[in-house]
Coordinates of C-alpha atoms and ligand atoms in Angstrom, one line a residue:
X1 CA -63.9 -1.7 -6.5
X2 CA -66.9 0.0 -4.7
X3 CA -70.2 -1.8 -4.6
X4 CA -73.2 0.4 -5.5
X5 CA -76.9 0.3 -4.9
X6 CA -78.9 2.5 -7.2
X7 CA -82.4 3.2 -5.9
X8 CA -84.6 4.7 -8.6
X9 CA -82.5 3.1 -11.3
X10 CA -85.1 3.5 -14.1
X11 CA -85.5 7.2 -13.6
X12 CA -83.6 10.1 -15.1
X13 CA -80.9 10.2 -12.4
X14 CA -80.8 6.4 -12.1
X15 CA -80.2 6.0 -15.8
X16 CA -77.5 8.7 -15.8
X17 CA -75.8 7.0 -12.8
X18 CA -75.7 3.7 -14.7
X19 CA -74.1 5.7 -17.6
X20 CA -71.4 6.8 -15.2
X21 CA -70.9 3.2 -14.1
X22 CA -70.6 2.1 -17.7
X23 CA -67.7 4.6 -18.1
X24 CA -65.9 3.1 -15.1
X25 CA -66.9 -0.6 -15.1
X26 CA -63.6 -1.7 -13.5
X27 CA -64.1 0.5 -10.4
X28 CA -67.8 0.0 -9.6
X29 CA -69.9 -3.1 -9.1
X30 CA -73.7 -2.7 -9.2
X31 CA -74.9 -4.9 -6.3
X32 CA -78.5 -3.6 -6.0
X33 CA -81.1 -1.9 -8.0
X34 CA -84.6 -0.6 -7.0
X35 CA -87.5 1.0 -8.8
X36 CA -91.2 1.7 -8.3
X37 CA -92.5 -0.9 -10.8
X38 CA -91.6 -3.9 -12.8
X39 CA -90.5 -2.7 -16.3
X40 CA -88.6 -3.9 -19.4
X41 CA -86.0 -1.2 -18.5
X42 CA -85.5 -2.6 -15.0
X43 CA -85.2 -6.2 -16.5
X44 CA -82.6 -5.0 -19.0
X45 CA -80.6 -3.2 -16.3
X46 CA -80.6 -6.5 -14.3
X47 CA -79.4 -8.5 -17.3
X48 CA -76.7 -5.9 -18.0
X49 CA -75.3 -5.4 -14.4
X50 CA -76.2 -8.7 -12.7
X51 CA -76.9 -7.3 -9.2
X52 CA -77.3 -9.6 -6.2
X53 CA -80.5 -7.9 -5.1
X54 CA -83.4 -5.8 -6.6
X55 CA -86.4 -4.2 -5.0
X56 CA -89.7 -3.1 -6.5
X57 CA -92.2 -1.1 -4.6
X58 CA -95.1 -2.8 -6.4
X59 CA -95.6 -6.2 -4.9
X60 CA -97.0 -7.9 -8.1
X61 CA -94.1 -6.4 -10.0
X62 CA -91.7 -8.0 -7.5
X63 CA -93.4 -11.4 -8.1
X64 CA -92.9 -11.0 -11.9
X65 CA -89.3 -10.1 -11.3
X66 CA -88.7 -13.2 -9.2
X67 CA -90.2 -15.4 -11.9
X68 CA -87.8 -14.0 -14.5
X69 CA -84.8 -14.0 -12.3
X70 CA -85.1 -16.9 -9.8
X71 CA -81.6 -16.5 -8.4
X72 CA -82.0 -12.8 -7.7
X73 CA -82.7 -11.6 -4.1
X74 CA -86.0 -9.8 -4.8
X75 CA -87.5 -7.5 -2.2
X76 CA -90.8 -5.7 -2.4
X77 CA -92.9 -2.9 -1.0
X78 CA -91.6 0.3 0.7
X79 CA -89.7 -1.9 3.2
X80 CA -88.0 -3.9 0.5
X81 CA -86.8 -0.7 -1.2
X82 CA -85.7 0.8 2.1
X83 CA -83.8 -2.3 3.0
X84 CA -81.4 -1.6 0.2
X85 CA -80.3 1.7 1.8
X86 CA -76.8 0.8 3.2
X87 CA -76.7 -2.6 1.5
X88 CA -73.6 -1.5 -0.5
X89 CA -70.5 0.7 0.0
X90 CA -72.4 3.5 -1.7
X91 CA -76.2 4.0 -1.9
X92 CA -77.2 6.3 -4.7
X93 CA -80.7 7.5 -3.8
X94 CA -82.7 8.7 -6.7
X95 CA -86.3 7.6 -6.0
X96 CA -88.7 10.5 -6.2
X97 CA -90.4 12.0 -3.2
X98 CA -90.6 11.3 0.5
X99 CA -90.4 7.6 -0.4
X100 CA -86.6 8.3 -0.2
X101 CA -86.7 9.1 3.6
X102 CA -86.4 5.5 5.0
X103 CA -83.8 4.3 2.4
X104 CA -81.8 7.5 3.3
X105 CA -82.0 6.8 7.0
X106 CA -81.0 3.1 6.5
X107 CA -78.0 4.2 4.4
X108 CA -76.6 6.7 6.9
X109 CA -77.3 4.3 9.8
X110 CA -75.1 1.8 8.1
X111 CA -72.2 4.3 8.4
X112 CA -71.5 4.1 4.6
X113 CA -71.8 6.7 1.9
X114 CA -75.1 8.1 0.8
X115 CA -75.0 9.9 -2.5
X116 CA -78.4 11.7 -2.4
X117 CA -80.4 13.1 -5.3
X118 CA -83.8 12.7 -3.5
X119 CA -84.2 16.3 -2.2
X120 CA -87.6 15.6 -0.7
X121 CA -86.0 13.2 1.8
X122 CA -83.6 15.9 3.0
X123 CA -86.4 18.5 3.1
X124 CA -88.7 16.4 5.2
X125 CA -86.2 14.7 7.4
X126 CA -82.9 16.4 6.8
X127 CA -82.1 17.1 10.4
X128 CA -82.6 13.5 11.4
X129 CA -80.7 12.2 8.4
X130 CA -77.7 14.5 9.1
X131 CA -77.7 13.7 12.8
X132 CA -77.8 10.0 12.1
X133 CA -75.0 10.4 9.6
X134 CA -72.8 12.1 12.1
X135 CA -73.6 9.6 14.8
X136 CA -72.7 6.7 12.6
X137 CA -69.8 8.2 10.7
X138 CA -71.6 8.1 7.3
X139 CA -70.9 10.5 4.5
X140 CA -73.7 12.4 2.8
X141 CA -72.7 13.5 -0.7
X142 CA -75.0 15.7 -2.8
X143 CA -76.0 14.7 -6.3
X144 CA -78.1 17.8 -7.0
X145 CA -75.9 19.9 -9.3
X146 CA -76.4 23.1 -7.2
X147 CA -75.4 21.3 -4.0
X148 CA -72.5 19.5 -5.6
X149 CA -71.3 23.0 -6.8
X150 CA -71.6 24.3 -3.2
X151 CA -69.9 21.2 -1.8
X152 CA -67.0 21.8 -4.3
X153 CA -66.7 25.5 -3.5
X154 CA -66.6 24.7 0.3
X155 CA -64.1 21.9 -0.3
X156 CA -62.0 24.4 -2.3
X157 CA -61.9 26.6 0.7
X158 CA -60.7 23.7 2.9
X159 CA -64.2 23.4 4.6
X160 CA -62.4 24.7 7.7
X161 CA -64.8 27.0 9.5
X162 CA -68.5 27.5 8.8
X163 CA -68.3 31.1 10.1
X164 CA -66.1 32.0 7.0
X165 CA -69.2 31.4 4.8
X166 CA -71.2 34.6 4.3
X167 CA -73.9 33.1 2.0
X168 CA -74.7 30.3 -0.4
X169 CA -76.0 31.5 -3.8
X170 CA -78.1 28.8 -5.5
X171 CA -78.6 29.4 -9.2
X172 CA -81.8 28.5 -11.1
X173 CA -82.6 28.4 -14.8
X174 CA -85.9 30.1 -14.1
X175 CA -87.8 27.2 -15.7
X176 CA -89.9 27.3 -18.9
X177 CA -92.1 30.2 -17.7
X178 CA -89.6 32.8 -16.7
X179 CA -91.1 36.3 -17.3
X180 CA -94.8 35.1 -17.3
X181 CA -97.4 36.6 -15.1
X182 CA -99.9 34.8 -12.8
X183 CA -102.8 35.3 -15.2
X184 CA -100.9 33.5 -18.0
X185 CA -99.6 30.8 -15.6
X186 CA -103.2 29.9 -14.7
X187 CA -103.8 28.3 -18.1
X188 CA -100.6 26.3 -18.3
X189 CA -101.1 22.6 -19.2
X190 CA -99.1 19.7 -17.8
X191 CA -97.4 19.1 -21.2
X192 CA -96.2 22.7 -21.4
X193 CA -94.9 22.6 -17.8
X194 CA -93.0 19.4 -18.5
X195 CA -90.9 21.1 -21.2
X196 CA -87.8 22.3 -19.3
X197 CA -85.5 24.6 -21.3
X198 CA -82.2 23.0 -20.1
X199 CA -82.6 19.8 -18.2
X200 CA -84.3 16.5 -19.2
X201 CA -85.7 15.2 -15.9
X202 CA -88.5 13.2 -14.3
X203 CA -92.0 14.6 -14.3
X204 CA -92.2 15.7 -10.6
X205 CA -89.0 17.7 -10.7
X206 CA -89.9 19.2 -14.1
X207 CA -93.1 20.6 -12.6
X208 CA -91.2 21.8 -9.5
X209 CA -88.8 23.6 -11.8
X210 CA -91.7 25.3 -13.6
X211 CA -93.3 26.5 -10.3
X212 CA -89.9 27.3 -8.7
X213 CA -90.7 25.0 -5.8
X214 CA -87.7 23.0 -6.9
X215 CA -85.5 26.0 -5.9
X216 CA -87.4 26.3 -2.7
X217 CA -86.8 22.6 -1.9
X218 CA -83.1 23.2 -2.8
X219 CA -82.8 26.1 -0.3
X220 CA -84.0 23.8 2.5
X221 CA -81.8 21.0 1.2
X222 CA -78.7 23.3 1.3
X223 CA -79.6 24.5 4.8
X224 CA -79.8 20.8 6.0
X225 CA -76.6 19.7 4.1
X226 CA -74.4 22.6 5.2
X227 CA -76.1 23.8 8.4
X228 CA -76.6 27.3 7.1
X229 CA -79.7 29.3 8.0
X230 CA -82.2 30.4 5.4
X231 CA -81.2 34.1 5.8
X232 CA -77.8 33.2 4.3
X233 CA -79.1 31.3 1.3
X234 CA -79.9 33.3 -1.8
X235 CA -81.4 32.4 -5.2
X236 CA -80.2 33.8 -8.4
X237 CA -81.8 33.2 -11.8
X238 CA -79.2 32.2 -14.4
X239 CA -80.9 31.0 -17.6
X240 CA -77.8 29.4 -19.2
X241 CA -77.4 26.9 -16.3
X242 CA -73.6 26.9 -16.6
X243 CA -72.8 28.4 -13.1
X244 CA -74.3 25.7 -10.9
X245 CA -74.0 27.7 -7.6
X246 CA -71.7 30.0 -5.7
X247 CA -70.4 30.5 -2.1
X248 CA -69.7 33.9 -0.8
X249 CA -67.1 34.1 2.0
X250 CA -66.9 36.7 4.7
X251 CA -64.1 38.7 2.9
X252 CA -66.5 39.2 -0.1
X253 CA -64.9 36.6 -2.3
X254 CA -67.3 34.4 -4.3
X255 CA -66.3 30.9 -5.6
X256 CA -68.4 29.3 -8.3
X257 CA -68.5 25.9 -10.0
X258 CA -69.2 25.8 -13.8
X259 CA -69.7 23.1 -16.3
X260 CA -72.1 22.2 -19.1
X261 CA -75.4 21.0 -17.6
X262 CA -75.0 17.3 -17.4
X263 CA -76.1 15.4 -14.2
X264 CA -73.5 12.7 -14.9
X265 CA -70.7 15.1 -13.7
X266 CA -72.3 15.7 -10.2
X267 CA -73.2 12.0 -10.0
X268 CA -69.7 10.9 -10.7
X269 CA -68.2 13.3 -8.2
X270 CA -70.6 12.1 -5.5
X271 CA -69.4 8.5 -6.2
X272 CA -65.6 9.3 -6.5
X273 CA -65.1 12.1 -3.9
X274 CA -62.4 13.0 -2.7
X275 CA -60.9 11.9 -6.0
X276 CA -61.7 13.3 -9.5
X277 CA -61.8 10.8 -12.2
X278 CA -61.6 11.2 -16.0
X279 CA -64.8 12.0 -17.8
X280 CA -65.5 12.0 -21.5
X281 CA -68.4 14.5 -21.1
X282 CA -68.4 17.5 -23.4
X283 CA -66.4 20.5 -22.0
X284 CA -67.6 24.0 -21.3
X285 CA -66.0 26.6 -23.7
X286 CA -66.8 30.1 -22.2
X287 CA -65.6 31.9 -25.3
X288 CA -68.1 30.0 -27.3
X289 CA -70.9 30.8 -24.7
X290 CA -69.9 34.5 -24.7
X291 CA -72.5 35.7 -22.2
X292 CA -73.7 34.7 -18.8
X293 CA -76.8 36.3 -17.4
X294 CA -78.1 36.7 -13.9
X295 CA -81.4 38.1 -12.5
X296 CA -83.2 38.2 -9.2
X297 CA -86.1 35.7 -8.8
X298 CA -89.7 36.9 -9.3
X299 CA -91.6 36.3 -5.9
X300 CA -94.9 37.7 -7.1
X301 CA -95.6 35.4 -10.0
X302 CA -93.7 32.4 -8.6
X303 CA -94.8 32.3 -4.9
X304 CA -93.5 28.7 -4.2
X305 CA -90.0 30.0 -3.4
X306 CA -91.3 32.2 -0.6
X307 CA -93.4 29.3 0.8
X308 CA -90.2 27.2 1.1
X309 CA -88.3 30.0 2.9
X310 CA -91.3 30.3 5.2
X311 CA -91.3 26.6 6.0
X312 CA -87.6 26.7 6.6
X313 CA -87.9 29.6 9.1
X314 CA -90.9 28.0 10.8
X315 CA -88.9 24.8 11.2
X316 CA -90.4 21.7 12.9
X317 CA -92.5 19.7 10.6
X318 CA -93.2 22.7 8.3
X319 CA -90.7 21.6 5.6
X320 CA -92.2 18.0 5.6
X321 CA -95.7 19.5 5.2
X322 CA -94.4 21.8 2.4
X323 CA -92.8 18.9 0.5
X324 CA -95.7 16.4 1.0
X325 CA -98.3 19.0 0.1
X326 CA -96.4 20.0 -3.0
X327 CA -95.9 16.3 -4.0
X328 CA -99.7 15.8 -3.8
X329 CA -100.5 19.0 -5.6
X330 CA -98.1 18.2 -8.4
X331 CA -99.7 14.7 -8.8
X332 CA -103.1 16.4 -9.0
X333 CA -101.9 18.9 -11.6
X334 CA -100.4 16.2 -13.7
X335 CA -103.8 14.4 -13.7
X336 CA -105.5 17.7 -14.9
X337 CA -107.4 18.0 -11.6
X338 CA -106.0 21.4 -10.5
X339 CA -104.5 24.4 -12.2
X340 CA -100.8 25.4 -12.2
X341 CA -101.5 28.2 -9.8
X342 CA -103.4 26.0 -7.4
X343 CA -100.2 24.1 -6.6
X344 CA -98.7 26.8 -4.4
X345 CA -102.2 27.7 -3.0
X346 CA -102.7 24.1 -1.8
X347 CA -99.2 24.1 -0.2
X348 CA -99.9 27.4 1.5
X349 CA -103.2 26.2 3.0
X350 CA -101.4 23.1 4.3
X351 CA -98.7 25.2 5.8
X352 CA -101.2 27.5 7.5
X353 CA -102.9 24.4 9.1
X354 CA -99.7 22.5 9.9
X355 CA -99.1 21.5 13.6
X356 CA -96.3 23.3 15.4
X357 CA -93.8 20.7 16.6
X358 CA -90.4 22.3 17.4
X359 CA -88.1 19.2 17.4
X360 CA -89.9 16.6 15.5
X361 CA -89.2 12.9 15.8
X362 CA -89.3 10.6 12.8
X363 CA -92.9 9.6 13.7
X364 CA -93.8 13.3 13.8
X365 CA -92.4 13.7 10.3
X366 CA -94.3 10.7 9.0
X367 CA -97.5 12.0 10.6
X368 CA -96.9 15.5 9.1
X369 CA -96.4 13.9 5.7
X370 CA -99.7 12.1 5.9
X371 CA -101.5 15.3 7.1
X372 CA -100.0 17.2 4.1
X373 CA -101.6 14.8 1.6
X374 CA -105.1 15.1 2.9
X375 CA -107.5 17.3 0.9
X376 CA -107.2 21.0 1.9
Ligands
NAP1 N1 -83.6 14.5 -12.9 C1 -82.7 15.3 -12.5 O1 -81.9 15.9 -13.3 C2 -82.5 15.6 -11.0 C3 -81.6 16.6 -10.6 C4 -81.4 16.8 -9.3 C5 -82.2 16.1 -8.3 N2 -83.1 15.2 -8.7 C6 -83.9 14.5 -7.7 O2 -83.7 13.1 -7.9 C7 -84.9 12.4 -7.6 C8 -85.3 11.5 -8.8 O3 -85.6 12.4 -9.9 P1 -85.7 11.8 -11.4 O4 -85.9 13.0 -12.2 O5 -84.6 10.8 -11.7 O6 -87.2 11.1 -11.2 P2 -87.8 10.1 -12.2 O7 -87.2 10.1 -13.6 O8 -89.3 10.2 -12.1 O9 -87.4 8.6 -11.6 C9 -87.8 8.2 -10.3 C10 -87.3 6.8 -10.0 O10 -87.7 6.5 -8.7 C11 -88.5 5.2 -8.8 N3 -89.5 5.3 -7.8 C12 -90.5 6.2 -7.7 N4 -91.2 6.0 -6.6 C13 -90.6 4.9 -5.9 C14 -90.8 4.3 -4.7 N5 -91.8 4.6 -3.9 N6 -89.9 3.3 -4.4 C15 -88.9 2.9 -5.2 N7 -88.7 3.5 -6.4 C16 -89.5 4.5 -6.7 C17 -89.0 5.2 -10.2 O11 -89.3 3.9 -10.6 P3 -90.5 3.6 -11.7 O12 -89.9 4.1 -13.0 O13 -90.6 2.1 -11.8 O14 -91.7 4.3 -11.3 C18 -87.8 5.8 -11.0 O15 -86.8 4.8 -11.1 C19 -86.0 13.5 -7.3 O16 -86.0 13.6 -5.9 C20 -85.4 14.7 -7.9 O17 -85.8 15.9 -7.2 C21 -83.3 15.0 -10.1

């Protein structure tokens, strides 16, 4: 039986992960849960799974939790949440944003498995996370469906030699505004942008999908996870979201992974790899689907993707600045303070002004993240 810490347990990925645990109760033990705030949902998760420890970022929320569950090891603040990284055999990291960086580092420093959904942590500090994982013999398993697909295609090839890989092809649904022009996008409201055509996700990633920054973050995430340069990572719009990504090999062969869009599949694989366990999830019937479509991305009306490629090629702290500036701009958009098209404009201004630090330390990345959040 593997012990499991789910950080971000009340979010979209966290709840799906607990669904996977419910399907395999005899094989997983939830030993730790973490969330941003005290909530009824967190309390009901604690009652259902009886973890030994729980962390809440909000310090007052942690006090309330301790009152309700006196025997629980309750931790608080960013340090409390981070301390649960590496607490169990597997850390499933699903907090949103750069808040995932320290929990991810603690998880890989423990030499255990990190199943990572928090792409912002890999974008900001991916090189440090992967180097620490290698040093400490930790496994980093992707939860993002595209990266899980790539992982599975590489595994199918035996993961022997990286030079056999010609390119990674990351698919994207295109979000709710595929085909729209910049003038139309200017008037988009937060509630329109939160309506994703395929996936039901947290607010931040839903907006990132609408701007296509999500795909940009995924390009950087893939580069960090698989040590592949940006020039070998392509993006392909695929509105049906059934082909989750592809790998092209040097002989021209392309391998793809397909399934119905359900994050529980990628989550389960990250927890059970190298085994595949049964799953009651609905199966893909290609005859019923009939048609799969693919298009190139639209760089003119969705400039965020190009900004992510730029940050990846600049290297240093540029990806951390891109991600932090984007996080800030998305928050401002959700509060109605800036327009949809101002999100990439803010990110671009921050990238233009970012310090050039070729081999950043963790402190440099934290400093760059702070810089990225100051007004442009
Ligand atoms: N949703 C998807 O389908 C999907 C797919 C691939 C990758 N991802 C990635 O997975 C991550 C989570 O996405 P999501 O959609 O699940 O987000 P979400 O629904 O907004 O959930 C975020 C979770 O993180 C917690 N949290 C937020 N800030 C925290 C902090 N500083 N410390 C501790 N916990 C914190 C939240 O707690 P409270 O509820 O108490 O605030 C909540 O449990 C993101 O990085 C996203 O890009 C998501």
